[in-house]
Coordinates of C-alpha atoms in Angstrom, one line a residue:
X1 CA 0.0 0.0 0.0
X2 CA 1.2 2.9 -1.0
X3 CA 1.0 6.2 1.4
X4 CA -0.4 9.5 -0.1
X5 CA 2.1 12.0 1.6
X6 CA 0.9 14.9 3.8
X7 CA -0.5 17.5 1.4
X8 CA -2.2 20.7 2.1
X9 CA -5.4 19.2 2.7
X10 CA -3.7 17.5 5.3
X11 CA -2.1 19.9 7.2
X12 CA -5.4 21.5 7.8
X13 CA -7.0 19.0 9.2
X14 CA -4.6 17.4 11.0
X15 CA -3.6 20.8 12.5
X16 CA -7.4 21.3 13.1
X17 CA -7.6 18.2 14.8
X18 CA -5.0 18.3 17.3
X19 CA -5.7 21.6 17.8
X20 CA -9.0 21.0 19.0
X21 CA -7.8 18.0 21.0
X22 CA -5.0 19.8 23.1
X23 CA -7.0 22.9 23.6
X24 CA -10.4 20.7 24.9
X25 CA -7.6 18.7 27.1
X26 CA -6.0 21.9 28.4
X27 CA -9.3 23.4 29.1
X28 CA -10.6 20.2 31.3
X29 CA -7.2 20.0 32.8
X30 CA -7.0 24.1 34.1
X31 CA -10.5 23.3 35.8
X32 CA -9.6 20.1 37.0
X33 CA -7.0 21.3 38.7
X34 CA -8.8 24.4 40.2
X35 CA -11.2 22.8 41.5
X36 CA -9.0 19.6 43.2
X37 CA -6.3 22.5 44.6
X38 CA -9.2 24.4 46.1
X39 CA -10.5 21.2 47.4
X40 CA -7.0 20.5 49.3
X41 CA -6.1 23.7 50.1
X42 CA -6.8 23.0 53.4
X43 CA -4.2 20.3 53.7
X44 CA -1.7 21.9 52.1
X45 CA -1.1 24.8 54.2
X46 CA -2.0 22.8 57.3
X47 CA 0.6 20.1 56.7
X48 CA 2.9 23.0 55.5
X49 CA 3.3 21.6 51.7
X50 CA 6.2 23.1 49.9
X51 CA 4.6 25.3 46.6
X52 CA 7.2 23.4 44.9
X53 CA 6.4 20.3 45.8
X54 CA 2.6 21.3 44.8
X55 CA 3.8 21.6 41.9
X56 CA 6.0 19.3 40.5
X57 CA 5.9 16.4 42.5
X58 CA 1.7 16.5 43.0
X59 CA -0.2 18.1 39.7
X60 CA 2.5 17.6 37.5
X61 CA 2.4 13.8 38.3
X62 CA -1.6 14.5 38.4
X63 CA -1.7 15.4 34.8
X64 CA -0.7 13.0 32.7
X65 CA -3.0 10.6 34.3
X66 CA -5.6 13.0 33.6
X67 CA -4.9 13.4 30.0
X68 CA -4.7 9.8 29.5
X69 CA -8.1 9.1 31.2
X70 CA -10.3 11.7 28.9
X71 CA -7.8 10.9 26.0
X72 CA -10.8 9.1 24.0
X73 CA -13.3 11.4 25.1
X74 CA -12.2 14.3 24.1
X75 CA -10.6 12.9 21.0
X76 CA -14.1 12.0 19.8
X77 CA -15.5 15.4 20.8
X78 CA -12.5 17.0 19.1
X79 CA -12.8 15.0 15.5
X80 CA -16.9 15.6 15.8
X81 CA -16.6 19.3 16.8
X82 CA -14.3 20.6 13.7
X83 CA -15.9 18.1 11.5
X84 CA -19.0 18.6 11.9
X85 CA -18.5 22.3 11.6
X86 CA -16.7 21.9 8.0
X87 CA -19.3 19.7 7.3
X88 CA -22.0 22.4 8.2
X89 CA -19.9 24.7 5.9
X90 CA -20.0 22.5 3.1
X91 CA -16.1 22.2 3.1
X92 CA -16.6 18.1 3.2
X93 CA -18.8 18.5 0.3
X94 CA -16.4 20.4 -1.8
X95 CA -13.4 18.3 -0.7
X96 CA -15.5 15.4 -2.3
X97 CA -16.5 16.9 -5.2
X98 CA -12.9 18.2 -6.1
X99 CA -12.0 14.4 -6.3
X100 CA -11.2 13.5 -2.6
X101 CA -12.4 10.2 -2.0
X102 CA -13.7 9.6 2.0
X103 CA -10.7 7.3 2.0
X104 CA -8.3 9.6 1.2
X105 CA -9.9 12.0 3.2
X106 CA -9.4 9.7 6.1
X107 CA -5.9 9.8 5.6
X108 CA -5.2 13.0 8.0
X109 CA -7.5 11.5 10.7
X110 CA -5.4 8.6 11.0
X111 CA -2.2 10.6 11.1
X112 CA -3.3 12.8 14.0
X113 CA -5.1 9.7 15.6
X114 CA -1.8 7.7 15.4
X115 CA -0.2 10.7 17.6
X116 CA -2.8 10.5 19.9
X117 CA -2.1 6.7 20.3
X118 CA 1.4 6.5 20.6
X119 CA 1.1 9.5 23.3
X120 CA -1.5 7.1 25.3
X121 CA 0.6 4.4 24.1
X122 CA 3.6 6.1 25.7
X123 CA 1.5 7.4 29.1
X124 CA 0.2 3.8 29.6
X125 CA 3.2 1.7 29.6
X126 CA 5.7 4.1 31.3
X127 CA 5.5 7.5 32.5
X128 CA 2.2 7.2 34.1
X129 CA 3.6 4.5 36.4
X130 CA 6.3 6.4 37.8
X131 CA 4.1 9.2 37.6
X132 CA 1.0 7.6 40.7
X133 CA 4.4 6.3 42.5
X134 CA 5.4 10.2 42.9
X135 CA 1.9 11.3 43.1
X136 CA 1.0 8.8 46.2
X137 CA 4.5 9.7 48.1
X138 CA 3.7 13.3 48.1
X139 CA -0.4 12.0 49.5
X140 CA 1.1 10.0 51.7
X141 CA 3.4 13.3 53.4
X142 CA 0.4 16.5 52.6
X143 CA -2.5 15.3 52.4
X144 CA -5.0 14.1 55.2
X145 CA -6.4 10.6 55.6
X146 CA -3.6 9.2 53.1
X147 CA -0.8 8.2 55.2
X148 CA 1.4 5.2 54.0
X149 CA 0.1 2.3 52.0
X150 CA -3.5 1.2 52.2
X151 CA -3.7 -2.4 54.3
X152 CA -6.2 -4.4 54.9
X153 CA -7.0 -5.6 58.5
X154 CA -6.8 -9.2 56.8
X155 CA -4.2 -10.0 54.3
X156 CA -4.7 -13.0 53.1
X157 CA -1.7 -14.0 50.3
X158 CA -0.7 -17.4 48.4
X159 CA 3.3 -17.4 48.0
X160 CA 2.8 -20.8 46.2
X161 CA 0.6 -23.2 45.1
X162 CA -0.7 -25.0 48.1
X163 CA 1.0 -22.3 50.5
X164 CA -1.2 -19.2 52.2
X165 CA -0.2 -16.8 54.4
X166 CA -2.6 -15.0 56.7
X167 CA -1.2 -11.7 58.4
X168 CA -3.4 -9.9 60.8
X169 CA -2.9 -6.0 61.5
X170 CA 0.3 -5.5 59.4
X171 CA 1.8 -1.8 60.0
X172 CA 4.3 -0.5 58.0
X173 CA 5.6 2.2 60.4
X174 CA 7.5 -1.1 62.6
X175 CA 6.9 -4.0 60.1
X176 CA 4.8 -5.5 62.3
X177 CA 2.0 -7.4 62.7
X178 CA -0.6 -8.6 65.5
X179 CA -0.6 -12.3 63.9
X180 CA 0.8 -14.6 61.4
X181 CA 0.0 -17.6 60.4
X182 CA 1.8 -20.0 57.4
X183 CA -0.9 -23.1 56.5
X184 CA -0.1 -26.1 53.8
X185 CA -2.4 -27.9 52.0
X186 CA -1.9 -31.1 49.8
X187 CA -5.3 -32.1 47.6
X188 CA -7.3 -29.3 49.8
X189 CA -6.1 -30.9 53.3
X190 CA -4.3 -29.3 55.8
X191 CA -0.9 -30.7 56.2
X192 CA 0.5 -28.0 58.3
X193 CA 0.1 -24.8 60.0
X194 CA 2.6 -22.5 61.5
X195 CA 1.4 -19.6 63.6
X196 CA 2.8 -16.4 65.8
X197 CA 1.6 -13.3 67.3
X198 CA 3.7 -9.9 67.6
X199 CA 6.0 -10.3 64.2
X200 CA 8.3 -8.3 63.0
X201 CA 9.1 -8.7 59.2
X202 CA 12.9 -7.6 58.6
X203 CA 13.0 -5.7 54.9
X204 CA 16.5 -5.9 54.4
X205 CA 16.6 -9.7 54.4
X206 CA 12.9 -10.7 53.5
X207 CA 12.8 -12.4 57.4
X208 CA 10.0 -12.7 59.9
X209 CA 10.1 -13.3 63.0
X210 CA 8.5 -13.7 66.6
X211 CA 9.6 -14.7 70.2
X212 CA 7.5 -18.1 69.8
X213 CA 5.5 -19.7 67.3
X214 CA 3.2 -22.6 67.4
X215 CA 4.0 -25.8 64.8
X216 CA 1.4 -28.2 63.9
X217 CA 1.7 -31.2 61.5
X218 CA -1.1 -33.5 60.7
X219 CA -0.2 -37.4 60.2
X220 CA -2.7 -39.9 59.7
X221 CA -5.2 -38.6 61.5
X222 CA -2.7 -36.9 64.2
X223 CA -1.8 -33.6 65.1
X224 CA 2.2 -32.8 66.4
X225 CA 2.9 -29.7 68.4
X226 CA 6.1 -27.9 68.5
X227 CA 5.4 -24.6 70.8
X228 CA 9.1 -23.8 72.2
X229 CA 10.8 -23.0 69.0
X230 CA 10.8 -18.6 68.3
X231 CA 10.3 -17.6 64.6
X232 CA 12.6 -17.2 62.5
X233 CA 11.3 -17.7 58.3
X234 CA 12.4 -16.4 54.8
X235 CA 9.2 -17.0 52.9
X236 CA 8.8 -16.0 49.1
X237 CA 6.4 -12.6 50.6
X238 CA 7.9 -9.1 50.1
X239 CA 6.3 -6.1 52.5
X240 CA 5.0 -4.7 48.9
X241 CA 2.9 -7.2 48.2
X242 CA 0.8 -7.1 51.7
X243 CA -0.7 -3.7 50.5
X244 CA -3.8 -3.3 48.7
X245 CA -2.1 -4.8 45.2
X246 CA -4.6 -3.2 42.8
X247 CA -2.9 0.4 43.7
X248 CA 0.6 -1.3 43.5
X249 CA 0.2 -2.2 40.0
X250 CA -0.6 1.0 39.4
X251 CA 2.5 2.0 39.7
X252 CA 4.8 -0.4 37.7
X253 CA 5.6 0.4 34.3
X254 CA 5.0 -2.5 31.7
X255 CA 8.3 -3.9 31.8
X256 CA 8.0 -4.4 35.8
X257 CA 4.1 -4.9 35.4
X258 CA 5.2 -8.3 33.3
X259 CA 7.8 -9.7 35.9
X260 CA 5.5 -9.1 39.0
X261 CA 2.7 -11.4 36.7
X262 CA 5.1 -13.9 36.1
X263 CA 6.0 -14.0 39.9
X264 CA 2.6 -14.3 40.8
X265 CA 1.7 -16.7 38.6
X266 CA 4.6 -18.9 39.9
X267 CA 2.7 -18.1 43.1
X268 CA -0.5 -19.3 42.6
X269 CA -2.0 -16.5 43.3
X270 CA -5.8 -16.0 43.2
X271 CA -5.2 -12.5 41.8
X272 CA -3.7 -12.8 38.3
X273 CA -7.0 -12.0 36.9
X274 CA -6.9 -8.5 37.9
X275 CA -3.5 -7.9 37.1
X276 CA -3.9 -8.7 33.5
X277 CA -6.7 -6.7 33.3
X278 CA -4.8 -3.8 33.9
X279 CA -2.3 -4.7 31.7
X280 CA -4.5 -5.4 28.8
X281 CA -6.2 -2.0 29.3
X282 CA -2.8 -0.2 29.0
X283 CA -2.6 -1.5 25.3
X284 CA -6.6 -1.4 24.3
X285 CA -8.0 2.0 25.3
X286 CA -5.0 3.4 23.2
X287 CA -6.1 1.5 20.1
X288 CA -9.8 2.9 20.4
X289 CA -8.7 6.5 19.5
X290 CA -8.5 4.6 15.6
X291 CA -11.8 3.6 16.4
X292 CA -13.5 6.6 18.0
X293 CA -11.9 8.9 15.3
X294 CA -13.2 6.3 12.5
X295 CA -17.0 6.6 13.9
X296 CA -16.6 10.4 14.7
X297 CA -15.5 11.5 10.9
X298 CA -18.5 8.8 9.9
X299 CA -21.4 10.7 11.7
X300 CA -20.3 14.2 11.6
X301 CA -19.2 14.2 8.2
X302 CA -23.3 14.6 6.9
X303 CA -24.5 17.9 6.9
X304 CA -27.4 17.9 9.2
X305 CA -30.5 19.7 10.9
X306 CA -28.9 20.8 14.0
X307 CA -25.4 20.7 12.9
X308 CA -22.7 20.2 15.0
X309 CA -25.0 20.4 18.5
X310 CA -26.5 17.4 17.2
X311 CA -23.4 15.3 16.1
X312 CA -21.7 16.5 19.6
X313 CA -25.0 15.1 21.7
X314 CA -24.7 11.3 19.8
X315 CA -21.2 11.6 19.9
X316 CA -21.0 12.0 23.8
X317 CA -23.6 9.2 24.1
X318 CA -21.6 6.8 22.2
X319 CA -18.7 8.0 23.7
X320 CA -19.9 7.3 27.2
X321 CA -21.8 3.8 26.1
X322 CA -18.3 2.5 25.0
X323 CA -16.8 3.8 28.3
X324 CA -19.7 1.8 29.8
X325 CA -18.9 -1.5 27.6
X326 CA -15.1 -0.9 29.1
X327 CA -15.9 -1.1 32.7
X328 CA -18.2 -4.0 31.9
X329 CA -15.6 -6.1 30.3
X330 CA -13.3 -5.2 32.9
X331 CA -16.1 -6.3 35.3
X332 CA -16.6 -9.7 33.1
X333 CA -12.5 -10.9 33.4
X334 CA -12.4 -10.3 37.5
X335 CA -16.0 -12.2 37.7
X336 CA -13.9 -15.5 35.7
X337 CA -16.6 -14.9 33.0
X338 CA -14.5 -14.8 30.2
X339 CA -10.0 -14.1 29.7
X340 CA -8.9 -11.0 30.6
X341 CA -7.3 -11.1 27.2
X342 CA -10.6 -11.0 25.4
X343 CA -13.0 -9.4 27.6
X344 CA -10.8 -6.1 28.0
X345 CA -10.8 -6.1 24.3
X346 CA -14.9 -6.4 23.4
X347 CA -15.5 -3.3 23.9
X348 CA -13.1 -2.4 21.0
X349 CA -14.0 -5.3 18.8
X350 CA -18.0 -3.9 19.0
X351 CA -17.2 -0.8 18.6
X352 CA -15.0 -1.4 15.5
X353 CA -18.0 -3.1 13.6
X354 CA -20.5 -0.1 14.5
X355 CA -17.5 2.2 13.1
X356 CA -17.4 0.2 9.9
X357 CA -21.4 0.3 9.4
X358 CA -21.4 4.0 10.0
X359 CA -18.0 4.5 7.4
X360 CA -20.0 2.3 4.7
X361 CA -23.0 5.1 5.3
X362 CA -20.8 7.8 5.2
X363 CA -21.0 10.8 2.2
X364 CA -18.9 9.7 -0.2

């Protein structure tokens, strides 16, 4: 296939394009941000945050997530808006009639939409990861009622198939915790079971440890007890997995995102679901901008009754119904109804089929 070159024609609309994108984006991001500093002005000045540290280790981490998250949004409202208007000034028509097939005219949507997708692309797998990590250390220090990592009275982890750790109370100030206890299981029996109260867990050396620990190992139908020994274990369970995991993926770019699945996964754990899920998100929302642009030229390239009002109002709906479709799929992968691999990716596969009805209807 041969590629037609950016010509005049092209500039214009893809400079009328990502111009409408980055000023609609700049425009939700000013009032964003007004609103969320006014909200935590409080904080700031009570926990004395440094304005520098307001600024470039809290809302310039903030951004880019922001961005990212209205990306397809507003790149929908963008391609309908100026659209819509050149359609309602019969500049589409004229374009066609000069010669300009809707193909070719597509051309410049799919350059500007390729920028879009490589910046989400490029947001996704690496800077918005480092990005929350920053973000959450400055919550953690300046803002109230987020201090530390989020735990869970009861952590319940699987370090490897047929192992489960229970940890009750974990704090990360002292590494402690009120109660651990280590269980084995061999064809869903209970083998063995070691518990302790008041334990310490050593980062440095991946350690925990307790004055005493009870020991109990079942044998045909007998139970051994071993309560003198103290604690003293190196089990395959880092401090940073005993948060709230969801957040902590958050924060991993795709490269680290990959090894800590493939840990887990040698793991057992019950939780690789959800992990994949956000992993297979970081690729598909990107690749719907080609989508959303494709459906967006399609309906607001017909000049219309209500011109570009009307094209903006289906646009948003559709926009939001495939948001909707998203968190649904998302939904369908962590309730085991279908592979995270397919259900994060419906949404797009649907919405790819409505964009090809609507090109095949488009003016041509």
């Amino acid at each position: 296939m041969k590629f037609p070159g950016i010509k005049i024609l092209d500039r214009y609309i893809i400079r009328k394009f990502l111009g409408t994108y980055l000023f609609a984006i700049a425009l939700i991001i000013i009032v964003v941000v007004i609103f969320d500093a006014a909200e935590k002005m409080d904080d700031f000045i009570e926990l004395k945050a440094p304005l520098s540290k307001i600024i470039f280790q809290y809302y310039l981490n903030f951004i880019p997530f922001f961005v990212n998250q209205f990306s397809g949004l507003f790149t929908f409202i963008a391609v309908i808006f100026f659209t819509s208007k050149m359609a309602y000034n019969t500049e589409i028509i004229a374009m066609l009639s000069a010669g300009v097939s809707f193909r070719r005219l597509m051309w410049p949507y799919f350059v500007s939409a390729s920028v879009i997708t490589l910046l989400s692309l490029m947001l996704n797998l690496v800077i918005i990861p480092i990005a929350n990590g920053n973000r959450l250390k400055f919550e953690m220090n300046y803002i109230k009622n987020v201090k530390g990592a989020q735990y869970d009275t009861h952590i319940y982890r699987q370090i490897e198939p047929g192992t489960f750790a229970y940890i009750r109370g974990y704090t990360e100030k002292d590494h402690s915790a009120s109660f651990f206890a280590l269980e084995t299981y061999e064809e869903g029996t209970v083998v063995s079971t070691l518990e302790a109260a008041n334990v310490k867990f050593d980062p440095e050396t991946g350690r925990w440890s307790a004055p005493k620990c009870l020991y109990r190992k079942f044998e045909e139908g007998k139970e051994i007890f071993n309560s003198e020994q103290s604690l003293d274990t190196l089990i395959n369970l880092r401090d940073n997995e005993l948060g709230r995991v969801e957040e902590l993926v958050k924060t991993m770019d795709i490269i680290r995102l990959n090894r800590f699945i493939d840990q887990q996964k040698n793991k057992g754990s019950d939780m690789i679901v959800r992990f994949e899920v956000e992993k297979y998100n970081r690729f598909a929302y990107p690749i719907s901008t080609f989508i959303l642009t494709v459906i967006g030229v399609s309906l607001s390239s017909r000049k219309v009754r209500g011109g570009t009002g009307l094209h903006i109002g289906v646009g948003i709906v559709l926009a939001f119904s495939f948001i909707l479709f998203s968190k649904f799929g998302e939904e369908f992968a962590k309730g085991g109804l279908l592979p995270p691999e397919i259900s994060v990716w419906i949404p797009n596969i649907l919405y790819a089929f409505i964009a090809l009805y609507l090109y095949k209807k488009a003016p041509k």
